[in-house]
Amino acid sequence: MSGKKILPAMVIPILVFTSCAGKKGTTAKSMEQIYSEEGRPVHVRTIQAQPFSVYLKYPADFKARTQSTAYAKISDVVREISVRVGDHVARDQVVLTFSLDDTAYQRAKMSYENAEAAYNRTKTLFAASGVSKQDFDNAQTQYELAREAYRSASEMIHVKAPIDGYISQLNVQTSANVRPGDALFTVTNHDGFEAYFYVSADEIDDIRTGERALIDGKNETIEGRVTEVSLNMDAEKRAFLVKAFFAGKPKTLVSGMSVDVSVEAYRNENAVKAGQQELVREGDTWVAYVVKTGKAEKRAVSIGREQGLDYEILGGLEPGDILVTDGAQDLYDGEKVRQISGGAGTPGEGQ
């Protein structure tokens, strides 16, 4: 009795499996029939001549074209700072002050005041013929020397902006102790920026003055030009120094940052180009498919320069060709196709 019950249970799954397999085979055959009758669906675009560029990217130092840093000339304590980062300053405007009790400053000030008083007395006497011309000249010389010494001592105490511009960096704060040679502050003039980077011997021939240079910042891209290409290799870096200039004031880039500079090393204004996904690799060659009279036509193509996943096509494709952009991997030469979408200016089906 148990054997009779088991047999139908084994037969049912076999019948179900056979039924499903039969449906799958029928569906595949039906799709092939559709492709044969209506054409295999493909996405296409009309090839147009367009600019094609190759960029080489290098790490670079980004600095203001005109900037100057003030350094301490004495050992002292910072008493006052009259600006903040971002403030505009005029040339010779006092930015930072040390103590007026500095011994050298006080000595220079006293010498200047004494020399000035002596000069004024001598000048009055000389006008009244009370002293000789020699005495007057000596007093004037001493006065001028003392005045210059006092001016120099005063500039050590009252540190001025060396150029017009904006305070881009403050290296000290009030009450800080400094020594001669310590950097105090930097003034940057926003008349443009420069990027400094090094290029290897293998690529230096592709870098020329006047070439386009790009820096991708946060939410902005700034464009400049290569302005200088060194002819001598840096012995330590084993590379050539290159400079690029960028006009204006970037929103998100500041002097002193490290950036990546992309230099346009090659440009073809009227190039035919194709993306890697639009080409099919066959051994050592690349092929593409174009639509002609409703059928796929296989074309061997020759590749020029590369930029990312884009290729410059030197032969095999021409402007006006209808290039298969999606579905080329499944095509064969002469297969009937059906365009299901196309790029701007793509002719209709059957062309």
Short mmCIF file of C-alpha atoms in Angstrom, two decimals:
data_model
loop_
_atom_site.label_atom_id
_atom_site.label_comp_id
_atom_site.label_asym_id
_atom_site.label_seq_id
_atom_site.Cartn_x
_atom_site.Cartn_y
_atom_site.Cartn_z
CA MET A 1 0.00 0.00 0.00
CA SER A 2 2.80 2.46 0.88
CA GLY A 3 4.57 1.82 -2.44
CA LYS A 4 1.47 2.85 -4.39
CA LYS A 5 1.30 6.18 -2.56
CA ILE A 6 4.97 7.07 -3.21
CA LEU A 7 4.86 6.66 -7.00
CA PRO A 8 2.44 9.57 -7.78
CA ALA A 9 4.46 11.86 -5.48
CA MET A 10 7.61 11.24 -7.50
CA VAL A 11 5.89 11.65 -10.84
CA ILE A 12 4.36 15.08 -10.10
CA PRO A 13 7.69 17.04 -9.63
CA ILE A 14 9.06 15.43 -12.80
CA LEU A 15 6.03 16.61 -14.77
CA VAL A 16 6.29 20.13 -13.32
CA PHE A 17 10.02 20.39 -14.15
CA THR A 18 9.41 19.15 -17.70
CA SER A 19 6.61 21.68 -18.16
CA CYS A 20 8.79 24.63 -16.97
CA ALA A 21 11.69 23.60 -19.15
CA GLY A 22 9.42 23.43 -22.12
CA LYS A 23 8.10 26.96 -21.51
CA LYS A 24 11.65 28.37 -21.18
CA GLY A 25 12.70 26.90 -24.47
CA THR A 26 9.61 28.28 -26.13
CA THR A 27 10.29 31.80 -24.73
CA ALA A 28 13.94 31.85 -25.95
CA LYS A 29 12.87 30.77 -29.39
CA SER A 30 10.20 33.43 -29.45
CA MET A 31 12.74 36.20 -28.65
CA GLU A 32 15.03 35.04 -31.44
CA GLN A 33 12.09 35.14 -33.79
CA ILE A 34 11.29 38.70 -32.68
CA TYR A 35 14.90 39.81 -33.23
CA SER A 36 14.91 38.16 -36.64
CA GLU A 37 11.69 39.81 -37.70
CA GLU A 38 11.92 43.24 -36.02
CA GLY A 39 15.65 43.58 -35.31
CA ARG A 40 17.70 43.46 -32.13
CA PRO A 41 17.04 46.59 -30.02
CA VAL A 42 20.07 48.89 -29.63
CA HIS A 43 20.81 52.38 -28.33
CA VAL A 44 22.58 54.65 -30.79
CA ARG A 45 23.98 58.13 -31.24
CA THR A 46 25.08 60.15 -34.25
CA ILE A 47 28.83 60.73 -34.28
CA GLN A 48 29.81 64.39 -34.36
CA ALA A 49 33.26 65.98 -34.48
CA GLN A 50 34.06 67.52 -31.11
CA PRO A 51 37.06 68.67 -29.06
CA PHE A 52 39.09 65.91 -27.42
CA SER A 53 41.67 66.66 -24.74
CA VAL A 54 44.16 64.65 -22.73
CA TYR A 55 45.03 65.96 -19.26
CA LEU A 56 47.99 65.05 -17.09
CA LYS A 57 47.51 65.56 -13.34
CA TYR A 58 50.21 66.64 -10.88
CA PRO A 59 50.30 67.50 -7.15
CA ALA A 60 51.14 71.18 -6.73
CA ASP A 61 51.73 73.96 -4.22
CA PHE A 62 49.18 76.74 -4.59
CA LYS A 63 50.40 80.23 -3.63
CA ALA A 64 49.44 83.83 -4.16
CA ARG A 65 51.42 85.37 -6.99
CA THR A 66 52.30 88.35 -4.79
CA GLN A 67 52.69 87.84 -1.07
CA SER A 68 55.16 88.92 1.57
CA THR A 69 55.91 87.74 5.10
CA ALA A 70 57.13 90.04 7.88
CA TYR A 71 59.77 88.65 10.28
CA ALA A 72 60.83 89.72 13.77
CA LYS A 73 64.12 91.59 13.99
CA ILE A 74 64.34 91.68 17.80
CA SER A 75 63.68 89.44 20.79
CA ASP A 76 60.60 90.82 22.52
CA VAL A 77 56.99 90.30 23.52
CA VAL A 78 54.12 91.13 21.16
CA ARG A 79 52.13 93.96 22.77
CA GLU A 80 49.45 94.69 20.18
CA ILE A 81 48.05 93.29 16.92
CA SER A 82 45.78 95.70 15.10
CA VAL A 83 44.35 93.38 12.41
CA ARG A 84 42.76 89.98 11.92
CA VAL A 85 43.12 87.39 9.19
CA GLY A 86 41.22 88.59 6.12
CA ASP A 87 41.61 92.32 6.85
CA HIS A 88 42.88 94.58 4.10
CA VAL A 89 46.03 96.55 4.86
CA ALA A 90 47.86 99.28 2.98
CA ARG A 91 51.59 99.24 2.46
CA ASP A 92 53.47 100.65 5.52
CA GLN A 93 50.38 100.30 7.73
CA VAL A 94 51.35 99.25 11.27
CA VAL A 95 50.14 95.70 11.86
CA LEU A 96 51.98 94.61 15.01
CA THR A 97 53.73 96.43 17.88
CA PHE A 98 56.38 95.35 20.38
CA SER A 99 57.22 97.03 23.67
CA LEU A 100 58.35 100.69 23.51
CA ASP A 101 60.68 99.97 26.44
CA ASP A 102 63.12 98.18 24.16
CA THR A 103 66.65 99.40 25.01
CA ALA A 104 67.81 99.78 21.42
CA TYR A 105 64.68 101.70 20.51
CA GLN A 106 64.97 104.07 23.48
CA ARG A 107 68.65 104.71 22.75
CA ALA A 108 67.94 105.48 19.09
CA LYS A 109 65.07 107.76 20.04
CA MET A 110 67.21 109.73 22.51
CA SER A 111 70.05 110.07 20.00
CA TYR A 112 67.65 111.33 17.38
CA GLU A 113 66.07 113.91 19.69
CA ASN A 114 69.52 115.20 20.79
CA ALA A 115 70.78 115.35 17.21
CA GLU A 116 67.64 117.17 16.11
CA ALA A 117 68.01 119.77 18.86
CA ALA A 118 71.71 120.28 18.03
CA TYR A 119 70.94 120.65 14.36
CA ASN A 120 68.23 123.25 15.00
CA ARG A 121 70.57 125.30 17.21
CA THR A 122 73.40 125.10 14.67
CA LYS A 123 71.07 126.07 11.84
CA THR A 124 69.98 129.17 13.75
CA LEU A 125 73.59 130.13 14.54
CA PHE A 126 74.68 129.50 10.98
CA ALA A 127 71.95 131.80 9.69
CA ALA A 128 73.32 134.50 12.01
CA SER A 129 76.93 133.72 10.97
CA GLY A 130 77.57 132.37 14.45
CA VAL A 131 79.13 129.06 13.28
CA SER A 132 81.09 127.94 10.26
CA LYS A 133 79.67 126.09 7.29
CA GLN A 134 81.68 123.05 8.36
CA ASP A 135 80.07 122.99 11.80
CA PHE A 136 76.62 123.29 10.25
CA ASP A 137 77.30 120.43 7.79
CA ASN A 138 78.55 118.21 10.62
CA ALA A 139 75.44 118.89 12.69
CA GLN A 140 73.21 118.17 9.70
CA THR A 141 74.99 114.89 8.96
CA GLN A 142 74.69 113.74 12.57
CA TYR A 143 71.02 114.61 12.55
CA GLU A 144 70.33 112.66 9.36
CA LEU A 145 72.21 109.61 10.62
CA ALA A 146 70.36 109.69 13.95
CA ARG A 147 67.03 110.11 12.16
CA GLU A 148 67.68 107.06 9.98
CA ALA A 149 68.77 104.97 12.97
CA TYR A 150 65.65 106.00 14.85
CA ARG A 151 63.46 105.12 11.85
CA SER A 152 65.03 101.65 11.64
CA ALA A 153 64.61 101.08 15.37
CA SER A 154 61.02 102.27 15.20
CA GLU A 155 60.22 99.81 12.37
CA MET A 156 61.55 96.99 14.54
CA ILE A 157 58.99 97.96 17.17
CA HIS A 158 56.13 99.02 14.88
CA VAL A 159 56.05 96.26 12.27
CA LYS A 160 54.42 97.46 9.04
CA ALA A 161 52.74 95.72 6.12
CA PRO A 162 55.35 95.24 3.37
CA ILE A 163 52.77 95.41 0.53
CA ASP A 164 49.12 96.27 -0.10
CA GLY A 165 46.85 93.26 0.32
CA TYR A 166 45.04 91.08 2.80
CA ILE A 167 46.29 89.45 5.98
CA SER A 168 46.36 85.79 4.98
CA GLN A 169 48.19 84.46 8.03
CA LEU A 170 49.01 85.54 11.59
CA ASN A 171 51.82 83.48 13.08
CA VAL A 172 51.75 85.07 16.56
CA GLN A 173 49.31 86.41 19.10
CA THR A 174 49.39 89.11 21.76
CA SER A 175 51.84 88.36 24.61
CA ALA A 176 53.79 85.89 22.49
CA ASN A 177 57.57 85.85 22.86
CA VAL A 178 59.47 86.03 19.59
CA ARG A 179 63.07 85.94 18.48
CA PRO A 180 64.82 87.44 15.45
CA GLY A 181 63.82 85.56 12.32
CA ASP A 182 60.42 84.38 13.56
CA ALA A 183 57.60 84.83 11.03
CA LEU A 184 55.01 87.34 12.27
CA PHE A 185 52.36 87.65 9.54
CA THR A 186 51.82 87.29 5.79
CA VAL A 187 50.17 89.79 3.44
CA THR A 188 48.70 88.44 0.20
CA ASN A 189 47.79 90.51 -2.83
CA HIS A 190 44.88 88.98 -4.75
CA ASP A 191 46.24 89.77 -8.20
CA GLY A 192 46.34 86.06 -9.03
CA PHE A 193 47.77 82.77 -7.87
CA GLU A 194 50.44 80.38 -9.07
CA ALA A 195 50.76 76.61 -8.85
CA TYR A 196 54.22 75.02 -8.68
CA PHE A 197 54.63 71.38 -9.67
CA TYR A 198 57.21 68.97 -11.06
CA VAL A 199 56.99 66.96 -14.28
CA SER A 200 58.99 63.84 -15.07
CA ALA A 201 61.38 63.59 -18.01
CA ASP A 202 58.95 61.22 -19.77
CA GLU A 203 56.19 63.84 -19.84
CA ILE A 204 57.99 67.18 -19.99
CA ASP A 205 57.82 67.28 -23.81
CA ASP A 206 54.01 67.31 -23.55
CA ILE A 207 53.96 70.40 -21.30
CA ARG A 208 54.24 73.77 -23.06
CA THR A 209 53.76 77.38 -22.00
CA GLY A 210 50.27 78.63 -22.74
CA GLU A 211 48.65 75.24 -22.20
CA ARG A 212 45.37 75.13 -20.30
CA ALA A 213 45.58 74.20 -16.61
CA LEU A 214 42.69 73.31 -14.29
CA ILE A 215 42.30 72.98 -10.55
CA ASP A 216 39.19 71.31 -9.17
CA GLY A 217 38.37 72.87 -5.82
CA LYS A 218 35.39 72.34 -3.57
CA ASN A 219 32.34 73.26 -5.67
CA GLU A 220 34.48 75.20 -8.16
CA THR A 221 36.95 74.69 -10.98
CA ILE A 222 39.44 77.44 -11.78
CA GLU A 223 41.22 77.69 -15.10
CA GLY A 224 44.69 79.05 -15.77
CA ARG A 225 47.63 78.73 -18.14
CA VAL A 226 51.11 77.27 -17.91
CA THR A 227 53.47 80.25 -17.70
CA GLU A 228 56.89 78.69 -17.17
CA VAL A 229 58.54 75.37 -18.00
CA SER A 230 62.04 74.88 -16.64
CA LEU A 231 64.69 73.70 -19.09
CA ASN A 232 66.86 72.28 -16.32
CA MET A 233 66.06 69.18 -14.31
CA ASP A 234 66.01 69.54 -10.54
CA ALA A 235 68.88 67.34 -9.38
CA GLU A 236 67.14 66.32 -6.15
CA LYS A 237 63.65 65.64 -7.50
CA ARG A 238 64.82 64.34 -10.89
CA ALA A 239 62.01 66.33 -12.50
CA PHE A 240 61.33 69.69 -14.15
CA LEU A 241 59.68 72.62 -12.37
CA VAL A 242 56.54 74.01 -14.04
CA LYS A 243 54.48 77.06 -13.05
CA ALA A 244 50.87 77.85 -13.94
CA PHE A 245 49.06 81.15 -13.33
CA PHE A 246 45.42 81.51 -12.22
CA ALA A 247 43.79 84.94 -12.30
CA GLY A 248 41.24 86.21 -9.80
CA LYS A 249 40.44 85.04 -6.29
CA PRO A 250 39.11 81.49 -5.86
CA LYS A 251 36.25 81.01 -3.40
CA THR A 252 37.50 77.85 -1.73
CA LEU A 253 41.26 77.87 -2.40
CA VAL A 254 43.75 79.84 -0.34
CA SER A 255 47.45 80.46 -0.61
CA GLY A 256 49.53 77.67 0.88
CA MET A 257 47.20 74.81 0.01
CA SER A 258 48.25 71.61 -1.73
CA VAL A 259 46.17 71.00 -4.88
CA ASP A 260 46.08 68.80 -7.98
CA VAL A 261 46.70 70.59 -11.28
CA SER A 262 45.50 69.06 -14.54
CA VAL A 263 47.42 70.27 -17.60
CA GLU A 264 46.01 69.90 -21.11
CA ALA A 265 48.86 68.01 -22.78
CA TYR A 266 46.97 67.26 -26.02
CA ARG A 267 43.94 68.71 -27.83
CA ASN A 268 42.14 67.85 -31.08
CA GLU A 269 39.43 70.37 -31.91
CA ASN A 270 37.62 68.14 -34.42
CA ALA A 271 38.00 64.64 -33.09
CA VAL A 272 35.86 61.54 -33.41
CA LYS A 273 35.69 59.90 -30.02
CA ALA A 274 34.03 56.87 -28.48
CA GLY A 275 33.59 55.59 -24.96
CA GLN A 276 35.01 52.26 -23.90
CA GLN A 277 31.49 50.86 -23.47
CA GLU A 278 30.77 51.66 -27.14
CA LEU A 279 33.64 49.50 -28.40
CA VAL A 280 34.14 45.74 -28.52
CA ARG A 281 37.51 44.13 -27.90
CA GLU A 282 38.43 41.32 -30.29
CA GLY A 283 41.89 40.03 -29.56
CA ASP A 284 44.37 42.85 -30.15
CA THR A 285 41.91 45.05 -32.01
CA TRP A 286 38.89 47.20 -31.25
CA VAL A 287 35.69 47.12 -33.29
CA ALA A 288 32.52 49.18 -33.28
CA TYR A 289 29.09 48.68 -34.79
CA VAL A 290 27.22 51.29 -36.80
CA VAL A 291 23.68 51.11 -38.10
CA LYS A 292 23.38 51.19 -41.88
CA THR A 293 20.17 50.43 -43.80
CA GLY A 294 18.69 48.90 -40.68
CA LYS A 295 21.53 46.47 -40.09
CA ALA A 296 24.61 46.34 -37.88
CA GLU A 297 27.82 46.98 -39.74
CA LYS A 298 31.04 45.94 -38.05
CA ARG A 299 33.93 48.43 -38.24
CA ALA A 300 37.52 47.92 -37.15
CA VAL A 301 38.72 51.12 -35.49
CA SER A 302 42.16 52.52 -34.76
CA ILE A 303 42.68 54.17 -31.38
CA GLY A 304 44.66 57.35 -30.76
CA ARG A 305 44.93 59.05 -27.37
CA GLU A 306 43.01 58.07 -24.27
CA GLN A 307 41.43 60.18 -21.54
CA GLY A 308 39.78 58.20 -18.81
CA LEU A 309 37.27 55.88 -20.53
CA ASP A 310 37.14 57.97 -23.72
CA TYR A 311 39.16 57.17 -26.83
CA GLU A 312 40.20 59.30 -29.78
CA ILE A 313 39.23 57.40 -32.95
CA LEU A 314 41.75 57.85 -35.76
CA GLY A 315 40.07 55.58 -38.28
CA GLY A 316 37.02 53.39 -38.82
CA LEU A 317 34.38 55.90 -37.74
CA GLU A 318 33.39 59.24 -39.24
CA PRO A 319 31.06 62.13 -38.34
CA GLY A 320 27.53 61.22 -39.35
CA ASP A 321 27.86 57.50 -38.60
CA ILE A 322 25.11 56.03 -36.41
CA LEU A 323 27.11 54.37 -33.62
CA VAL A 324 25.65 51.64 -31.44
CA THR A 325 26.24 52.80 -27.88
CA ASP A 326 24.57 49.99 -25.92
CA GLY A 327 24.11 46.41 -27.06
CA ALA A 328 27.15 46.15 -29.34
CA GLN A 329 28.51 43.17 -27.36
CA ASP A 330 25.59 41.01 -28.56
CA LEU A 331 25.69 41.98 -32.25
CA TYR A 332 27.17 40.34 -35.30
CA ASP A 333 27.97 41.85 -38.67
CA GLY A 334 24.86 42.21 -40.83
CA GLU A 335 22.36 41.55 -38.05
CA LYS A 336 19.05 43.36 -38.32
CA VAL A 337 18.69 46.01 -35.58
CA ARG A 338 15.99 48.25 -34.19
CA GLN A 339 16.88 51.65 -32.75
CA ILE A 340 15.05 52.17 -29.48
CA SER A 341 16.68 55.51 -28.68
CA GLY A 342 19.16 57.89 -30.18
CA GLY A 343 21.24 60.97 -29.50
CA ALA A 344 20.57 64.49 -30.74
CA GLY A 345 20.31 64.57 -34.48
CA THR A 346 20.14 60.78 -34.81
CA PRO A 347 18.43 59.82 -38.07
CA GLY A 348 15.38 57.62 -37.84
CA GLU A 349 15.25 53.90 -38.27
CA GLY A 350 16.05 52.30 -41.57
CA GLN A 351 18.84 54.75 -42.54
#
